[in-house]
Short mmCIF file of C-alpha atoms in Angstrom, two decimals:
data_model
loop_
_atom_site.label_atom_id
_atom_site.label_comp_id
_atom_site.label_asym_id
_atom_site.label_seq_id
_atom_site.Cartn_x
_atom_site.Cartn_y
_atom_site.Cartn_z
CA UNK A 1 18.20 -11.67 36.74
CA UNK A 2 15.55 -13.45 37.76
CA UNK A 3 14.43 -16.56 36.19
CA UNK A 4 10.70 -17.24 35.56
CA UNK A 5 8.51 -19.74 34.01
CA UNK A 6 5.74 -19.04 32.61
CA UNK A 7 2.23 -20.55 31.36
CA UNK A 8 1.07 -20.25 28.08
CA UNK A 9 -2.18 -21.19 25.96
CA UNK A 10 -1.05 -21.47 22.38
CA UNK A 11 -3.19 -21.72 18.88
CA UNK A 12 -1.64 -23.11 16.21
CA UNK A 13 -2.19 -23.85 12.43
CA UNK A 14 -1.90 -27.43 11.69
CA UNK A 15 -1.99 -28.45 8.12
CA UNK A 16 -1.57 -31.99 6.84
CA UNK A 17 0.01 -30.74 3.11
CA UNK A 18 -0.91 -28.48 0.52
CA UNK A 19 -3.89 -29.55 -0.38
CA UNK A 20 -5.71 -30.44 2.55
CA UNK A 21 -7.79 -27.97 4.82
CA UNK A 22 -5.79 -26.57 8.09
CA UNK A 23 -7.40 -25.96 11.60
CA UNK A 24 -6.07 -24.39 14.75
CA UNK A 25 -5.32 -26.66 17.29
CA UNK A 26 -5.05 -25.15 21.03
CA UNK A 27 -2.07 -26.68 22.89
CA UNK A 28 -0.82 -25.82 26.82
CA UNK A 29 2.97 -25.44 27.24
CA UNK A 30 4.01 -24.76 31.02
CA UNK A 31 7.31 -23.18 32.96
CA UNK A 32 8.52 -22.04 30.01
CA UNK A 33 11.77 -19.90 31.05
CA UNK A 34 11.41 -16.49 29.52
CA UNK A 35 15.17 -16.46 28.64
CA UNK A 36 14.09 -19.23 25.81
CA UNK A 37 13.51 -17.77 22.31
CA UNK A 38 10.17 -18.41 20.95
CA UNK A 39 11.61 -21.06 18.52
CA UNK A 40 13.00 -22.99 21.34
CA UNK A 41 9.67 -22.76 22.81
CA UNK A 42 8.18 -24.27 20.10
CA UNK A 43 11.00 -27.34 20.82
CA UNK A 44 10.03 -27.30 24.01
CA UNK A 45 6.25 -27.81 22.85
CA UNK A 46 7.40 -30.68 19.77
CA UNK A 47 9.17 -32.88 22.47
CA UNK A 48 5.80 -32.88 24.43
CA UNK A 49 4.19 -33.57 21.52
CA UNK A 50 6.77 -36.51 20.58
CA UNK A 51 6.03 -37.73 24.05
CA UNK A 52 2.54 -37.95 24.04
CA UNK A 53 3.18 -39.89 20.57
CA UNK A 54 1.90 -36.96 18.74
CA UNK A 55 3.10 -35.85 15.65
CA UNK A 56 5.43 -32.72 15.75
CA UNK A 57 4.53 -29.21 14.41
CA UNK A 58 6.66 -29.02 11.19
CA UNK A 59 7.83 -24.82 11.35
CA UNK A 60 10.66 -23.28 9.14
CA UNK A 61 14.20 -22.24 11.07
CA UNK A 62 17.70 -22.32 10.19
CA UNK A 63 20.66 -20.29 11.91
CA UNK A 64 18.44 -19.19 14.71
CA UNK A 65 21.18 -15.90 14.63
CA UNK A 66 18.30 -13.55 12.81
CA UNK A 67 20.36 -13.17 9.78
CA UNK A 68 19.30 -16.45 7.70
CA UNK A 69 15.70 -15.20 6.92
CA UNK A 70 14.78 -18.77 7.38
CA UNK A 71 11.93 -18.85 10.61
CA UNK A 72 8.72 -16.99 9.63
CA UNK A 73 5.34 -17.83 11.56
CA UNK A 74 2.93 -14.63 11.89
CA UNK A 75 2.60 -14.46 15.72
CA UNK A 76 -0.57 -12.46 17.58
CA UNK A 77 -1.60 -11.02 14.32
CA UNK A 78 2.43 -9.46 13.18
CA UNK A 79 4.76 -10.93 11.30
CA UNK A 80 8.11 -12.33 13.54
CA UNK A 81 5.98 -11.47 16.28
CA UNK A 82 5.45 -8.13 19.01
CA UNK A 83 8.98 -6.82 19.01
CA UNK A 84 10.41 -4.75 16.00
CA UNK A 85 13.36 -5.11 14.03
CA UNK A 86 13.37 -8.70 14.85
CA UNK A 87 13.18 -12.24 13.47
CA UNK A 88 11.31 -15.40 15.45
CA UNK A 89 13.82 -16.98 16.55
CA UNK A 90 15.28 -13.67 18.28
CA UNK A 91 11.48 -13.22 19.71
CA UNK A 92 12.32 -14.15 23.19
CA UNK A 93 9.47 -15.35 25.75
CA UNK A 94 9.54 -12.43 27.89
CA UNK A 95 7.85 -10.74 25.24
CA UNK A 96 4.68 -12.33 26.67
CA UNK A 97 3.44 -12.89 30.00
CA UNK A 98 2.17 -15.67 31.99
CA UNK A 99 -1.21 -17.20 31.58
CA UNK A 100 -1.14 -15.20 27.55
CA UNK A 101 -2.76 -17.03 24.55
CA UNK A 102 -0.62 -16.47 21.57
CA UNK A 103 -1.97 -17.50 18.18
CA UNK A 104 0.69 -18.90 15.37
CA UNK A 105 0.21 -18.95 11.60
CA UNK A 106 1.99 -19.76 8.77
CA UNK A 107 2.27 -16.50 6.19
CA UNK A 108 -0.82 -16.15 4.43
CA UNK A 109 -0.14 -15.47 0.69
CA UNK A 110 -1.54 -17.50 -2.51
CA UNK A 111 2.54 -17.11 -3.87
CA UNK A 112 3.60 -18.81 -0.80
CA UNK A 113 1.45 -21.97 0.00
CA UNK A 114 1.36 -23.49 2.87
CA UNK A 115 3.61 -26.80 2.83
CA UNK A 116 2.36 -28.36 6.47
CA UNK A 117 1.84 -26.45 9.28
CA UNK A 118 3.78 -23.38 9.76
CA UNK A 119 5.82 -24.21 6.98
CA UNK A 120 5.33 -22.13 3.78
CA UNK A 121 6.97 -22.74 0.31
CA UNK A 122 9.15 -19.24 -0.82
CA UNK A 123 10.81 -20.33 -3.65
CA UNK A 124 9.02 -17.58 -5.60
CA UNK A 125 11.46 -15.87 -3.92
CA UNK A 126 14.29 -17.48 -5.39
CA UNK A 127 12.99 -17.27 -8.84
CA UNK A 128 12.79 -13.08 -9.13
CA UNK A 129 16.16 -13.20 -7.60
CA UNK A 130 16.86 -15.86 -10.76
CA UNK A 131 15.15 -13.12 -13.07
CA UNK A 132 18.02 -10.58 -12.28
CA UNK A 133 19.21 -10.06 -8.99
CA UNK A 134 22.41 -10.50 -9.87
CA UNK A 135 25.33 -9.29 -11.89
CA UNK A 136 25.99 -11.69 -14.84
CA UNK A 137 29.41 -10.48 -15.65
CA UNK A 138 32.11 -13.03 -14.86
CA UNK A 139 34.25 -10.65 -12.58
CA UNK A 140 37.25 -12.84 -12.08
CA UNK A 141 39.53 -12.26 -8.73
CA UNK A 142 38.11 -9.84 -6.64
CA UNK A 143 39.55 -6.65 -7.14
CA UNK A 144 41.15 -4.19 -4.58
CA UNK A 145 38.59 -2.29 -2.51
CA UNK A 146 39.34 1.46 -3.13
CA UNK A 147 40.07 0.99 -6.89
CA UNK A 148 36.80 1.71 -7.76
CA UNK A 149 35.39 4.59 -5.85
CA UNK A 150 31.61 4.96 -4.24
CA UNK A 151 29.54 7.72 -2.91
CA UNK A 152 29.83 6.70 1.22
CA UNK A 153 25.70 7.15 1.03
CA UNK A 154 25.03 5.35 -2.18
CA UNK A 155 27.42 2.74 0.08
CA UNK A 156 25.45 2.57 2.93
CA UNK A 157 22.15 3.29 0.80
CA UNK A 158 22.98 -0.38 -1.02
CA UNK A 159 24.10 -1.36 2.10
CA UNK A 160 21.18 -1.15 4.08
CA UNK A 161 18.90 -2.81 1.13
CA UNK A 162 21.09 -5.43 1.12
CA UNK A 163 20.38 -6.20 4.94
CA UNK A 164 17.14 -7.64 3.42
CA UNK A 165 17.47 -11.75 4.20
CA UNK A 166 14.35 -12.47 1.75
CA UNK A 167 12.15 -13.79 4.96
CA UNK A 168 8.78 -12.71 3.15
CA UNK A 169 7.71 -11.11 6.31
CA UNK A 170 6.82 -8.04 4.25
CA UNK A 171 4.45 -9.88 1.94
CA UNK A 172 2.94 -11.80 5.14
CA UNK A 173 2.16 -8.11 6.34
CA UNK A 174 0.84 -6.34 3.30
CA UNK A 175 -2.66 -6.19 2.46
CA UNK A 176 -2.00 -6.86 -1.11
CA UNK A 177 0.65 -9.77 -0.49
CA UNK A 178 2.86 -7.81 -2.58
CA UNK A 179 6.32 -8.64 -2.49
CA UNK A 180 7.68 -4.82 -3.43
CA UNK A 181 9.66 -4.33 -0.63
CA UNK A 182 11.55 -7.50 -1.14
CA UNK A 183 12.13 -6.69 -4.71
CA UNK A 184 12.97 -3.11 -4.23
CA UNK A 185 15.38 -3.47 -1.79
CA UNK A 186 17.20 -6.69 -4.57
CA UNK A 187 16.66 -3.94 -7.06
CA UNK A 188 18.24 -1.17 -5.05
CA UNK A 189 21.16 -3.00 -3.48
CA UNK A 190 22.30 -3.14 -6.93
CA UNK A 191 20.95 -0.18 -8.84
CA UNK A 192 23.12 1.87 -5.99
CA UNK A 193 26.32 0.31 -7.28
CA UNK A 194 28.34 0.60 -10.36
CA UNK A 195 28.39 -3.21 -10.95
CA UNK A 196 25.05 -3.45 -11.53
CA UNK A 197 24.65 -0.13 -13.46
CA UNK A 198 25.24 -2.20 -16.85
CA UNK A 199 22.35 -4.50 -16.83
CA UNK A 200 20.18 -2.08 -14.13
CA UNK A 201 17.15 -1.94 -16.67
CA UNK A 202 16.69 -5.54 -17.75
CA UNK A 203 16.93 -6.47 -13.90
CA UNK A 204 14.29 -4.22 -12.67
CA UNK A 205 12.16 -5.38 -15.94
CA UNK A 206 12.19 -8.87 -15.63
CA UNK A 207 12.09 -8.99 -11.54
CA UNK A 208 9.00 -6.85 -11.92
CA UNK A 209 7.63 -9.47 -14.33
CA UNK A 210 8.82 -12.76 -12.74
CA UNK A 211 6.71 -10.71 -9.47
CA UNK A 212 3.99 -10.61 -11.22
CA UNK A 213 4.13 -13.83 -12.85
CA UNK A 214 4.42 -16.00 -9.18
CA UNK A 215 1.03 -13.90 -8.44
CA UNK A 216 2.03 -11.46 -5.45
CA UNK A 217 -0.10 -8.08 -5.41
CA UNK A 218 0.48 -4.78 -6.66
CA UNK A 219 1.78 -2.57 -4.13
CA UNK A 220 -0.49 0.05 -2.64
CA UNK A 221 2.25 2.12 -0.38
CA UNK A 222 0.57 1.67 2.98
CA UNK A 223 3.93 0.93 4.64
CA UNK A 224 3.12 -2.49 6.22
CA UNK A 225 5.88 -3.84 4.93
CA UNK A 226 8.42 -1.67 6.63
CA UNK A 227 6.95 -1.59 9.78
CA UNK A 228 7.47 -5.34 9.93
CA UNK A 229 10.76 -5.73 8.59
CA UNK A 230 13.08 -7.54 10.60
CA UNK A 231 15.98 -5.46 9.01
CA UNK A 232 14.06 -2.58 8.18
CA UNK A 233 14.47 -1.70 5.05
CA UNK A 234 12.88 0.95 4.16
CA UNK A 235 9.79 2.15 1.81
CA UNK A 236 11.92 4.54 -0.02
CA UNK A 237 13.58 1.39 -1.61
CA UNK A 238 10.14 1.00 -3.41
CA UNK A 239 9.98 4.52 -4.83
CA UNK A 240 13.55 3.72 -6.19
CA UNK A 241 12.12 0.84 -7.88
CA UNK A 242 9.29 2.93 -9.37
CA UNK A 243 11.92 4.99 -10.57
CA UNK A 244 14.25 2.40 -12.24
CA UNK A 245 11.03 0.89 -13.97
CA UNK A 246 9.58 3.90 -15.11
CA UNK A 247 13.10 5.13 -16.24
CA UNK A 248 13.43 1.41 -18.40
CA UNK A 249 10.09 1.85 -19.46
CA UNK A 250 11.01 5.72 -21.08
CA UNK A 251 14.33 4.33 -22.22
CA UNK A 252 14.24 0.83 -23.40
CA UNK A 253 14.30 -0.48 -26.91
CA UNK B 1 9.69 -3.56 -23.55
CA UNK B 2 6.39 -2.71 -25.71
CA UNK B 3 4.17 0.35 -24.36
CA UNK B 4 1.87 -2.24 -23.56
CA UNK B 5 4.20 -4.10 -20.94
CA UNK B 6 5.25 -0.98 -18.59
CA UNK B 7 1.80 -0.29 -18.27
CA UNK B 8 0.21 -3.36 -17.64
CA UNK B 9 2.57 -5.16 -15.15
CA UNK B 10 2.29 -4.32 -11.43
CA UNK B 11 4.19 -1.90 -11.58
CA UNK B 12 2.68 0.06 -14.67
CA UNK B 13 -1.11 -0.20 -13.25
CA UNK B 14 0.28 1.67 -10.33
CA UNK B 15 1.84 4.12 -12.56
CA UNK B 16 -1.71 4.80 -14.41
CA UNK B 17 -3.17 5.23 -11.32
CA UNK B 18 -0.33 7.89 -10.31
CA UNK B 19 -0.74 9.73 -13.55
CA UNK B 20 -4.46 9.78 -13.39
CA UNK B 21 -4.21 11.07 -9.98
CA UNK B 22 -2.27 13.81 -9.96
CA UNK B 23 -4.22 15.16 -12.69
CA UNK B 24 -7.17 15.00 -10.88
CA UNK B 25 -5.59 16.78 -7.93
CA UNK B 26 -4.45 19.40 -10.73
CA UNK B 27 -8.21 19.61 -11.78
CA UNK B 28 -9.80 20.05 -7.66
CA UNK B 29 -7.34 23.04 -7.45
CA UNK B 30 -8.84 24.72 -10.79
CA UNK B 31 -12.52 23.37 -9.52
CA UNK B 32 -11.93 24.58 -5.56
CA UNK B 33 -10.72 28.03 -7.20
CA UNK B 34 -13.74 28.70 -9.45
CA UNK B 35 -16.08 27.47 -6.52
CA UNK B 36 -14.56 29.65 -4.19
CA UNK B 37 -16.44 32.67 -6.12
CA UNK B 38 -19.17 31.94 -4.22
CA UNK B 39 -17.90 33.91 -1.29
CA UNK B 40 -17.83 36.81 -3.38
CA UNK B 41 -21.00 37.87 -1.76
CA UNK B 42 -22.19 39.05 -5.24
CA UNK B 43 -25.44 36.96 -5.61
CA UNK B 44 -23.27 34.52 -7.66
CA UNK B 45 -22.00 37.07 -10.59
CA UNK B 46 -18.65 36.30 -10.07
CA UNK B 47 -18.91 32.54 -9.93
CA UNK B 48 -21.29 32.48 -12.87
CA UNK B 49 -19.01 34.20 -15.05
CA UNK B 50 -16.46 31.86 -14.15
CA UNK B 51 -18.79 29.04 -14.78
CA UNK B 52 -19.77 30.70 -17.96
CA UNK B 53 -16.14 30.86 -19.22
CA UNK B 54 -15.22 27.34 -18.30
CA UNK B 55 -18.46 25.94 -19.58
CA UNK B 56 -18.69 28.09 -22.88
CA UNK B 57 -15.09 27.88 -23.97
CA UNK B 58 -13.36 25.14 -26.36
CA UNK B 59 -10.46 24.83 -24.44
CA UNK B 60 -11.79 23.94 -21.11
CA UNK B 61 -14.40 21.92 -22.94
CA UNK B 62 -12.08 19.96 -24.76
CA UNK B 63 -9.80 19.03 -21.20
CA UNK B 64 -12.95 18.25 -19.87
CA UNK B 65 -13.25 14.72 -22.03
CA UNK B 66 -9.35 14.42 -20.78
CA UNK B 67 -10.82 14.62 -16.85
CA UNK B 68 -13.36 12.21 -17.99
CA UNK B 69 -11.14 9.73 -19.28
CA UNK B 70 -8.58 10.43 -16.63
CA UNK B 71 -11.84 9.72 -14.14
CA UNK B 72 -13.03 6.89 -15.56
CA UNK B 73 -9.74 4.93 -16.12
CA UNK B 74 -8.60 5.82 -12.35
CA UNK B 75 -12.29 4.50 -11.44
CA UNK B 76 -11.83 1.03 -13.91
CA UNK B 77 -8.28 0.55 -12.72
CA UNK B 78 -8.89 1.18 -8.97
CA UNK B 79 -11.58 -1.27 -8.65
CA UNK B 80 -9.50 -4.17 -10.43
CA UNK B 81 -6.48 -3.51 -8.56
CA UNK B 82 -8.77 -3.37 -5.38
CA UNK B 83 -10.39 -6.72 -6.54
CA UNK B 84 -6.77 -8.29 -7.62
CA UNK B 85 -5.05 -7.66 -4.53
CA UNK B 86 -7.48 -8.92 -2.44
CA UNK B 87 -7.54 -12.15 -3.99
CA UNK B 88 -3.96 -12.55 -3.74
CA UNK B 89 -3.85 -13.44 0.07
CA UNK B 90 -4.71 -17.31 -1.11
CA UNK B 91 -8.49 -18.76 -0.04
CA UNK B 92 -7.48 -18.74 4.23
CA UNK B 93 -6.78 -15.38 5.36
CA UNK B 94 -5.62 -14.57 8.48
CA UNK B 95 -6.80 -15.47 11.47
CA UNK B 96 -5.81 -12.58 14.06
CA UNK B 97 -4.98 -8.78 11.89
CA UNK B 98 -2.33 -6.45 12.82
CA UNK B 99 -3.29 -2.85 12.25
CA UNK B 100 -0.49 -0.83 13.45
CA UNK B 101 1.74 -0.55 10.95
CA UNK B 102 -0.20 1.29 8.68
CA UNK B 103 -2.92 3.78 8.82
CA UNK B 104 -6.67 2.69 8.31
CA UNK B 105 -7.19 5.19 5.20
CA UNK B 106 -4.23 3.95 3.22
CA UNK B 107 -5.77 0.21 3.94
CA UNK B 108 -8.70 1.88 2.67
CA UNK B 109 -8.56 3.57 -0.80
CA UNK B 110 -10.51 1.05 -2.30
CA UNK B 111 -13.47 1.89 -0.38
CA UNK B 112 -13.34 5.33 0.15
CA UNK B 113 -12.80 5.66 -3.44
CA UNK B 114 -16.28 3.89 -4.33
CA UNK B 115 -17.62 6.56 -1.99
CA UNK B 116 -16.21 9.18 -3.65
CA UNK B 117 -17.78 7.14 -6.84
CA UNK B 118 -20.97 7.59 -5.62
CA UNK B 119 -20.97 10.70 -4.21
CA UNK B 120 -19.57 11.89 -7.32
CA UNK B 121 -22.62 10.25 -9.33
CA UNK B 122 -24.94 12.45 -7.01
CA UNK B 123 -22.76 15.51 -7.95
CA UNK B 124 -22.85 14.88 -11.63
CA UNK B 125 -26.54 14.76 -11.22
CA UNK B 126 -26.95 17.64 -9.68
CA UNK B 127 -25.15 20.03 -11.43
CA UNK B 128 -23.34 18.68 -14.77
CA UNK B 129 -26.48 16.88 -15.99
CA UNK B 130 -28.86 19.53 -15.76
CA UNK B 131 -26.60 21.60 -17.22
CA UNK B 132 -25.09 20.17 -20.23
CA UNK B 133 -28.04 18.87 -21.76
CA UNK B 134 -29.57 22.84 -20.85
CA UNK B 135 -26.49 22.66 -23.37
CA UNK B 136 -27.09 20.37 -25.92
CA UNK B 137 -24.02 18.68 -24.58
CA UNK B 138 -22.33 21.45 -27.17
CA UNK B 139 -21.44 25.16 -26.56
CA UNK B 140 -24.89 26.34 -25.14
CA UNK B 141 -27.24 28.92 -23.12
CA UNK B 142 -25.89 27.39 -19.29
CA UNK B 143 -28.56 27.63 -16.56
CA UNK B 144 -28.05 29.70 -12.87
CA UNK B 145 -25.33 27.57 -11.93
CA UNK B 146 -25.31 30.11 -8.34
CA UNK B 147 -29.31 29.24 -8.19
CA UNK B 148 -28.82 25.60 -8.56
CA UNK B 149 -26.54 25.80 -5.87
CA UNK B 150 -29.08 27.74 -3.89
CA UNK B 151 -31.73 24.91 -4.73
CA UNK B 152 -29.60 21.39 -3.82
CA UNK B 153 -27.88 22.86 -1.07
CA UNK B 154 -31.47 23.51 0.93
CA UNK B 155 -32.01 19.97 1.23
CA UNK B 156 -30.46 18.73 4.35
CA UNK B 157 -29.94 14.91 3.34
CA UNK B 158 -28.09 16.45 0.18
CA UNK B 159 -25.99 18.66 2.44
CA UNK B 160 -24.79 15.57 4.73
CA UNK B 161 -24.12 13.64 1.57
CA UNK B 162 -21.93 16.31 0.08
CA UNK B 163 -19.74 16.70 3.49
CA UNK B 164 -19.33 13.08 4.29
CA UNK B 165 -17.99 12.54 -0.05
CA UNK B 166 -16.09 15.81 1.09
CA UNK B 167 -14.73 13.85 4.48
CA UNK B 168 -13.77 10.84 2.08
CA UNK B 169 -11.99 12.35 0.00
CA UNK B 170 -9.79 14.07 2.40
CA UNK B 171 -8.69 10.60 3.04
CA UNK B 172 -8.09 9.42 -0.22
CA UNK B 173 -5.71 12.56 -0.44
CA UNK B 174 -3.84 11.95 2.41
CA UNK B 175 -2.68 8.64 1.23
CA UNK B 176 -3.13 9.13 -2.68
CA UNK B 177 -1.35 12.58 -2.35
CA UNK B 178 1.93 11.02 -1.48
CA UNK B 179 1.64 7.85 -2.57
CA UNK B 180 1.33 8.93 -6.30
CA UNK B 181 4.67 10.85 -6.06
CA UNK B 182 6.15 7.51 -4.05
CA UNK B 183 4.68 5.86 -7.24
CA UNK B 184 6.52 7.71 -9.98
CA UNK B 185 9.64 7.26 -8.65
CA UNK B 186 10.46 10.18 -5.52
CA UNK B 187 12.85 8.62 -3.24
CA UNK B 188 14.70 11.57 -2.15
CA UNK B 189 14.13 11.97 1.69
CA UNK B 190 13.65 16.14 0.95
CA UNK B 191 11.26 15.75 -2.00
CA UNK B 192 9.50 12.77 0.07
CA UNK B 193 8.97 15.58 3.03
CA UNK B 194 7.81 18.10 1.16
CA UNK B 195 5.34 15.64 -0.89
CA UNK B 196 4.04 14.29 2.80
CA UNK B 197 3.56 17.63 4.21
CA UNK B 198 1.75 18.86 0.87
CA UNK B 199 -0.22 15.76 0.88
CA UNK B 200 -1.46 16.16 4.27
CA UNK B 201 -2.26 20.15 3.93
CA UNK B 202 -4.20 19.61 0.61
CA UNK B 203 -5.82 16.84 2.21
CA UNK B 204 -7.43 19.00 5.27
CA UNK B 205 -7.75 22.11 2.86
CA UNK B 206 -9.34 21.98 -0.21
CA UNK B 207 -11.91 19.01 0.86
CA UNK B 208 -13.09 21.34 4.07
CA UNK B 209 -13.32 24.00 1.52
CA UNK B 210 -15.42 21.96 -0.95
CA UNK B 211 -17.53 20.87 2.32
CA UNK B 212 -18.12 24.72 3.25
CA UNK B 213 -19.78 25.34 0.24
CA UNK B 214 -22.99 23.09 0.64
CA UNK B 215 -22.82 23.94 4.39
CA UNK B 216 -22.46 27.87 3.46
CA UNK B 217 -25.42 27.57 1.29
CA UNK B 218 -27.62 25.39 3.83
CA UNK B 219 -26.59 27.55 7.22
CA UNK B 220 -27.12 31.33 4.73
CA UNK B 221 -23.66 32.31 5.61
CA UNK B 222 -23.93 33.61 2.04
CA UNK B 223 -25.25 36.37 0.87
#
């Protein structure tokens, strides 16, 4: 394969903290190899920064794998950037092309403020999983496998919600900032199984509410969300959730 | 949970707006129908007798102040929602937009809706006003519903007006259609096909049928 480096203009939010007022600063980064993933890039960039006694662009990563959920930045206008199905750090630099300008922000969201830079505070996150998205029951050892048996599709159905890795790239894409298709697919994982049958309407009550309460949008089912997923989870996830909370909302004392 | 709650989180303002929707798709189909007499070729007998029963009968009277309210809290609770979510994106939006992954219309409800809104003012205007206070606003003597037809429709500016509210609302359909059913809970991949493909067909049909009529009248393709 042949290796090539390439040239790139890049515009990127800089933010002190908080409270101050960001700007977009333009910054040159040259022979860049496109075997390097964008986050290494962005290395690449902070030790010429460092070097030039600059201070470093402060951006959110983790396992750099794609399964931590940890990078965001909202690349050309998308979420995790052009490709689909795929987190920043697995964004690799032949995505772009030589001489390109490629503008970086930090996920725009009043739920999620922006800590410095690229760097935005999801913690909400953590607190709707804190309203429910668990099951409370001490369960002891784990049991054997097969003793308790499961519809292969409601399987893979929970399955595949459970792929989500709580990045917020589906409220950094929505119109609304809604965080729905996070929540649906925490809702779903579990509404799917028996374990979480016993406590499935107080979970999708008080994650709806603890939503709501962190201010994310109502959800308008324009299917943003799902085209920027890096695991895909899908929209029909949502219309479970609908379900579940209209079904607690007939039902509940 | 109170009553209150499940309609008034998130979750439950969507809901109202599903409900309210899908009753006002129930009332075009009953309001494309009765139009639709028109083609009768009759000098408006037919239609007028169906605007005559609707019009002069209690029953159809008294779901009329249910389509009001049904209108007027979709209208209320449309706009707030419109004006909620857009103020949750924080005071710095974005810098460069992505617009592939969804479709322009469904980004959209909140303003075709307020064109529908007005449009629907004009409408009202035209035809309701005159003829419910001809009324009394009670059980009444109606007026030549066909006529008054006759009469807006010959004004071309009216006549644009009527097809591009038509043209709007086939938009609103194709993403309300659906979406409501998404909203109350249909997750089954079958159900979810047959809802998309229903959403889409109602969205082309009965607005290009409610834009014929105006355009019927204004070309004489009547009789």
């Amino acid at each position: 394969m042949e290796h090539k480096g390439i040239n790139l203009t890049l515009k990127v939010w800089r933010q002190q903290n908080t409270t101050s007022n960001g700007e977009f600063v333009t910054y040159q980064v040259k022979d860049i190899s496109q075997e390097m993933s964008f986050l290494e890039m962005f290395d690449v960039l902070n030790e010429q920064l460092i070097q030039e006694d600059k201070e470093p662009i402060a951006f959110d990563h983790d396992c750099r794998e794609g399964i931590c959920g940890m990078c965001s930045m909202y690349i050309d206008g998308k979420p995790h950037g052009p490709w689909q199905a795929n987190t920043t750090c697995q964004l690799h630099m032949r995505a772009f092309n030589d001489g390109d300008t490629i503008t970086v922000e930090p996920w725009r969201a009043q739920a999620f403020p922006v800590l410095k830079d690229l760097v935005v505070d999801r913690t909400a996150f953590d607190r709707i999983i804190q309203a429910g998205g668990y099951v409370s029951v001490n369960t002891g050892n784990a049991v054997d496998g097969n003793s308790l048996p499961i519809n292969k599709n409601d399987a893979d159905a929970s399955f595949a919600a459970a792929m989500c890795i709580g990045c917020g790239a589906c409220v950094a894409a929505c119109k609304n900032s809604s965080a729905m298709l996070f929540l649906s697919a925490k809702v779903s994982h579990l509404a799917l199984l028996p374990q979480g049958d016993p406590e499935r309407q107080s979970r999708v009550v008080n994650m709806v509410a603890q939503m709501d309460k962190e201010g994310f949008g109502a959800c308008t089912n324009t299917g943003a969300c799902e085209a920027t997923c890096p695991k895909e989870i899908s929209l029909s996830n949502i219309a479970r959730l609908n379900q579940e909370y209209l079904l607690a909302g007939l039902t509940s004392n | 949970m109170t009553w209150k709650e499940v309609f008034t989180s998130s979750v439950g303002k969507k809901l109202v707006m599903s409900f309210t929707g899908i009753f006002l798709i129930l009332f075009l189909i009953v309001h494309v129908g009765l139009n639709a007499c028109i083609w009768a070729n009759d000098n408006g007998t037919m239609f007028n007798a169906g605007a005559h029963f609707m019009g002069n009968n209690v029953v159809p009277r008294i779901l009329e102040i249910g389509l009001f309210a049904g209108l007027i809290l979709h209208i209320i609770q449309g706009l707030m929602l419109e004006l909620s979510n857009r103020s949750k994106r924080g005071t710095v939006g974005y810098a460069v937009s992505y617009s592939k992954g969804s479709k322009w219309y469904s980004r959209s409800m909140g303003l075709l809706g307020t064109i529908i809104l007005l449009f629907l003012c004009l409408h009202l205007y035209n035809f309701w006003l005159p003829n419910r206070a001809n009324q009394g606003f009670l059980l009444g003597e109606e007026i030549n519903l066909y006529a008054k037809m006759q009469e807006v429709f010959s004004n071309l500016l009216v006549v644009i007006i009527y097809v591009l509210g038509c043209l709007s609302l086939g938009y609103h359909l194709a993403h309300g259609f659906q979406s409501a059913f998404r909203t109350i809970g249909v997750h089954n991949k079958r159900y979810n096909a047959i809802f998309t493909t229903l959403g889409y067909g109602f969205a082309v049909i009965v607005p290009l049928v409610f834009a014929l009529m105006p355009l019927s009248f204004y070309f004489g393709w009547i009789n």
